[in-house]
């Protein structure tokens, strides 16, 4: 387990965990978090080896990232919570649906996918892991942001992403790459998810294309899909107003 660094806002009300993806940290939620009503208790962690959270020694699996979140919720005495997981954190939300389904009041899978990596994908993850261990995060800071946004990202989004990735931990990137490479196929899990689920994807997402979100939506009973126009992989940063609206509508019915 890893003790996570986190920000919490509010002491009561329904708990909403906003969890960033790879190789980012809680700063990607800044604009979205500012617009979430104060009646919601908001928790923004940095995953192990990301942002300000330490990386425990040794390899880890996607389930370990999930167990860290459960431990954080225990520490805050929150038995049941909503979670929005961006991309890699969508894989972690799937892990939580396997590990502790009774603790999830509702989930938002943001730009994620159910299928595991194929052989080429796993090789590419290992190459990323080895390079990050040797060189640190610089190569990702100069390549990933452009691919992660749509054709017309609002000013500041690319710079924020570059800043966040440049400050990432090379070993944390390596551990996450390997954990993602070994994650199981979540497809068989989909029909067993019975809590309210929102699926969000940017219409221009090339990293986790809308087809992957459509597949998740078809698999989870009652899941709702929102495709955010004029956004790529980072719809929460690129179109925060549309993103917040989707999240607010989803939560409004349930809290
Ligand atoms: C992410 O945004 O977390 C990553 O793109 C997920 C992945 O590489 O599969």
Coordinates of C-alpha atoms and ligand atoms in Angstrom, one line a residue:
X1 CA 0.0 0.0 0.0
X2 CA 1.1 3.5 -0.5
X3 CA 0.0 6.5 1.5
X4 CA -1.3 8.9 -1.0
X5 CA -1.0 12.7 -1.0
X6 CA -4.3 14.3 -1.7
X7 CA -6.5 17.4 -1.4
X8 CA -9.9 17.2 0.2
X9 CA -12.6 19.8 0.1
X10 CA -15.6 19.7 2.4
X11 CA -16.3 17.5 5.4
X12 CA -19.8 16.1 4.6
X13 CA -22.0 15.3 1.7
X14 CA -21.6 12.7 -1.0
X15 CA -18.0 11.9 -1.6
X16 CA -16.6 12.2 -5.1
X17 CA -13.1 11.0 -5.9
X18 CA -11.5 12.6 -9.0
X19 CA -8.6 10.5 -10.2
X20 CA -6.1 11.5 -12.8
X21 CA -4.5 9.3 -15.5
X22 CA -1.0 8.6 -16.7
X23 CA 1.5 10.3 -16.2
X24 CA -0.3 13.2 -14.7
X25 CA -1.5 14.3 -11.3
X26 CA -4.4 16.0 -9.5
X27 CA -3.7 19.3 -11.2
X28 CA -5.6 18.1 -14.3
X29 CA -8.9 18.5 -12.4
X30 CA -8.3 22.1 -11.3
X31 CA -10.9 23.8 -13.5
X32 CA -13.5 21.0 -13.1
X33 CA -13.1 20.8 -9.3
X34 CA -13.6 24.6 -8.9
X35 CA -17.1 24.3 -10.5
X36 CA -18.3 21.3 -8.4
X37 CA -20.8 22.5 -5.8
X38 CA -19.6 22.8 -2.3
X39 CA -22.3 20.3 -1.2
X40 CA -20.1 17.6 -2.7
X41 CA -17.2 16.3 -0.6
X42 CA -14.3 16.3 -3.1
X43 CA -11.2 14.2 -2.8
X44 CA -8.3 14.6 -5.3
X45 CA -5.5 12.1 -4.8
X46 CA -2.2 11.8 -6.6
X47 CA -1.7 8.1 -7.5
X48 CA 1.4 6.3 -6.2
X49 CA 4.5 7.5 -8.0
X50 CA 2.6 10.5 -9.4
X51 CA 2.5 14.1 -8.3
X52 CA 3.3 14.3 -4.6
X53 CA 2.7 10.6 -3.8
X54 CA 5.6 8.4 -3.1
X55 CA 6.2 5.2 -5.1
X56 CA 6.6 2.1 -2.8
X57 CA 9.4 -0.2 -3.7
X58 CA 8.9 -3.1 -6.1
X59 CA 6.6 -3.7 -9.0
X60 CA 2.8 -3.1 -8.7
X61 CA -0.4 -4.0 -10.5
X62 CA -3.4 -2.0 -11.4
X63 CA -5.1 -3.5 -8.4
X64 CA -2.5 -1.9 -6.1
X65 CA -3.5 1.5 -7.3
X66 CA -7.1 0.6 -6.5
X67 CA -6.1 -0.6 -3.0
X68 CA -4.4 2.7 -2.3
X69 CA -7.6 4.5 -3.0
X70 CA -9.6 2.2 -0.8
X71 CA -7.1 2.8 2.0
X72 CA -7.4 6.5 1.5
X73 CA -11.2 6.3 1.7
X74 CA -10.8 4.2 4.9
X75 CA -8.6 6.8 6.4
X76 CA -11.2 9.5 5.6
X77 CA -14.0 7.2 7.0
X78 CA -15.8 7.2 3.7
X79 CA -17.5 3.8 3.2
X80 CA -19.1 4.6 -0.2
X81 CA -18.1 7.1 -2.8
X82 CA -18.5 8.2 -6.4
X83 CA -15.4 8.1 -8.6
X84 CA -14.5 9.7 -11.9
X85 CA -11.4 8.0 -13.3
X86 CA -9.6 9.5 -16.3
X87 CA -8.0 6.9 -18.6
X88 CA -5.6 4.9 -16.5
X89 CA -7.8 5.7 -13.5
X90 CA -10.7 4.2 -15.5
X91 CA -8.6 0.9 -15.5
X92 CA -8.3 1.5 -11.7
X93 CA -12.1 2.0 -11.4
X94 CA -12.6 -1.4 -13.1
X95 CA -10.2 -2.8 -10.5
X96 CA -12.3 -1.4 -7.7
X97 CA -15.4 -2.8 -9.3
X98 CA -13.7 -6.2 -8.9
X99 CA -12.2 -5.6 -5.5
X100 CA -14.8 -3.7 -3.6
X101 CA -18.0 -3.2 -5.7
X102 CA -20.1 -2.4 -2.7
X103 CA -18.0 0.8 -2.0
X104 CA -18.8 2.4 -5.4
X105 CA -21.9 4.5 -5.4
X106 CA -21.4 5.4 -9.0
X107 CA -18.6 5.7 -11.5
X108 CA -17.5 7.9 -14.4
X109 CA -15.2 6.3 -16.9
X110 CA -13.5 9.1 -18.7
X111 CA -11.6 8.4 -21.9
X112 CA -10.9 4.8 -20.9
X113 CA -11.2 1.4 -22.4
X114 CA -12.1 -2.1 -21.3
X115 CA -9.8 -4.1 -23.5
X116 CA -6.3 -4.9 -22.3
X117 CA -3.1 -4.1 -24.2
X118 CA -2.2 -6.4 -27.1
X119 CA 1.4 -7.7 -27.5
X120 CA 2.6 -4.6 -29.4
X121 CA 1.0 -2.4 -26.8
X122 CA 2.8 -4.3 -24.0
X123 CA 6.1 -4.0 -25.8
X124 CA 5.6 -0.2 -26.2
X125 CA 4.8 0.1 -22.5
X126 CA 8.0 -1.7 -21.6
X127 CA 10.0 0.6 -23.9
X128 CA 8.4 3.6 -22.2
X129 CA 9.1 2.2 -18.8
X130 CA 12.8 1.6 -19.6
X131 CA 13.2 5.0 -21.2
X132 CA 11.5 6.8 -18.2
X133 CA 13.8 5.0 -15.8
X134 CA 16.8 6.1 -17.8
X135 CA 15.8 9.6 -18.9
X136 CA 13.0 10.7 -16.6
X137 CA 9.7 12.2 -17.9
X138 CA 11.1 14.7 -20.5
X139 CA 10.4 12.7 -23.6
X140 CA 6.8 12.2 -22.6
X141 CA 6.4 15.9 -21.9
X142 CA 7.5 16.7 -25.4
X143 CA 5.4 14.1 -27.2
X144 CA 2.3 13.2 -25.2
X145 CA 0.4 16.5 -24.8
X146 CA -0.1 17.2 -28.5
X147 CA -1.5 13.7 -29.0
X148 CA -3.7 14.0 -26.0
X149 CA -5.7 17.1 -27.1
X150 CA -8.1 17.7 -29.9
X151 CA -7.6 20.0 -32.9
X152 CA -8.2 23.3 -31.0
X153 CA -7.3 23.0 -27.3
X154 CA -8.0 26.1 -25.3
X155 CA -5.0 28.3 -24.4
X156 CA -3.0 26.9 -21.4
X157 CA -4.0 23.3 -21.6
X158 CA -0.9 22.1 -23.5
X159 CA 1.4 24.2 -21.2
X160 CA -0.3 22.8 -18.1
X161 CA 0.1 19.2 -19.3
X162 CA 3.8 19.8 -20.2
X163 CA 4.4 21.3 -16.7
X164 CA 2.7 18.4 -15.0
X165 CA 4.5 15.7 -17.0
X166 CA 7.9 17.4 -16.7
X167 CA 7.5 17.2 -12.9
X168 CA 6.5 13.5 -13.0
X169 CA 8.7 10.7 -11.5
X170 CA 10.5 8.5 -14.0
X171 CA 10.2 5.4 -11.7
X172 CA 6.5 6.2 -11.2
X173 CA 6.0 6.3 -15.0
X174 CA 7.8 3.0 -15.3
X175 CA 5.7 1.4 -12.6
X176 CA 2.4 2.7 -14.1
X177 CA 3.4 1.6 -17.6
X178 CA 4.1 -2.0 -16.4
X179 CA 0.9 -2.1 -14.3
X180 CA -1.2 -1.0 -17.3
X181 CA 0.6 -3.5 -19.5
X182 CA -0.4 -6.4 -17.1
X183 CA -4.0 -5.2 -16.5
X184 CA -6.7 -7.8 -17.1
X185 CA -9.4 -7.5 -19.8
X186 CA -12.3 -5.7 -18.2
X187 CA -14.8 -6.8 -20.8
X188 CA -16.1 -9.8 -18.8
X189 CA -16.6 -7.4 -15.9
X190 CA -18.9 -5.0 -17.7
X191 CA -22.2 -6.8 -17.4
X192 CA -21.6 -7.3 -13.6
X193 CA -21.3 -3.6 -12.9
X194 CA -24.7 -2.6 -11.5
X195 CA -24.0 0.8 -10.1
X196 CA -24.8 4.0 -12.0
X197 CA -22.1 4.6 -14.7
X198 CA -21.3 7.6 -16.8
X199 CA -19.0 7.1 -19.8
X200 CA -17.3 10.3 -21.1
X201 CA -15.1 10.7 -24.1
X202 CA -13.9 13.5 -26.3
X203 CA -15.1 13.2 -29.9
X204 CA -11.5 13.8 -31.1
X205 CA -9.8 11.4 -28.7
X206 CA -7.1 9.4 -30.6
X207 CA -5.6 7.8 -27.5
X208 CA -8.8 6.1 -26.3
X209 CA -11.1 6.6 -29.3
X210 CA -14.9 7.1 -28.8
X211 CA -15.4 3.5 -30.1
X212 CA -13.8 2.2 -26.9
X213 CA -16.2 4.2 -24.8
X214 CA -19.1 3.0 -26.9
X215 CA -18.1 -0.5 -26.2
X216 CA -17.9 0.1 -22.5
X217 CA -21.4 1.7 -22.6
X218 CA -22.9 -1.2 -24.4
X219 CA -21.5 -3.6 -21.9
X220 CA -22.5 -2.0 -18.6
X221 CA -26.3 -2.2 -17.9
X222 CA -27.9 1.3 -17.9
X223 CA -24.6 3.1 -18.6
X224 CA -24.9 6.6 -20.1
X225 CA -22.5 7.9 -22.8
X226 CA -21.5 11.5 -23.3
X227 CA -19.3 12.4 -26.2
X228 CA -17.8 15.8 -25.7
X229 CA -17.5 17.9 -28.8
X230 CA -14.3 19.7 -29.7
X231 CA -12.2 17.7 -27.2
X232 CA -9.5 15.0 -27.4
X233 CA -8.3 12.8 -24.6
X234 CA -8.5 15.6 -22.0
X235 CA -12.1 16.6 -22.2
X236 CA -12.0 17.6 -18.5
X237 CA -9.3 20.2 -19.4
X238 CA -10.4 21.1 -22.9
X239 CA -14.1 21.5 -22.4
X240 CA -14.5 21.8 -18.6
X241 CA -18.0 23.4 -18.9
X242 CA -19.4 20.5 -21.0
X243 CA -17.6 18.0 -18.8
X244 CA -19.0 19.6 -15.6
X245 CA -22.5 19.6 -17.0
X246 CA -22.3 15.9 -17.8
X247 CA -20.9 15.1 -14.3
X248 CA -23.5 17.4 -12.6
X249 CA -26.4 15.7 -14.5
X250 CA -25.1 12.3 -13.6
X251 CA -24.6 13.2 -9.9
X252 CA -27.9 15.2 -9.6
X253 CA -30.0 12.2 -10.1
X254 CA -28.1 10.2 -7.5
X255 CA -26.9 12.3 -4.5
Ligands
LIG1 C1 -3.8 7.8 -19.7 O1 -4.2 8.9 -20.1 O2 -3.9 7.4 -18.5 C2 -3.2 6.8 -20.7 O3 -3.3 7.3 -22.0 C3 -3.8 5.5 -20.6 C4 -3.1 4.5 -21.4 O4 -1.9 4.7 -21.8 O5 -3.6 3.4 -21.7

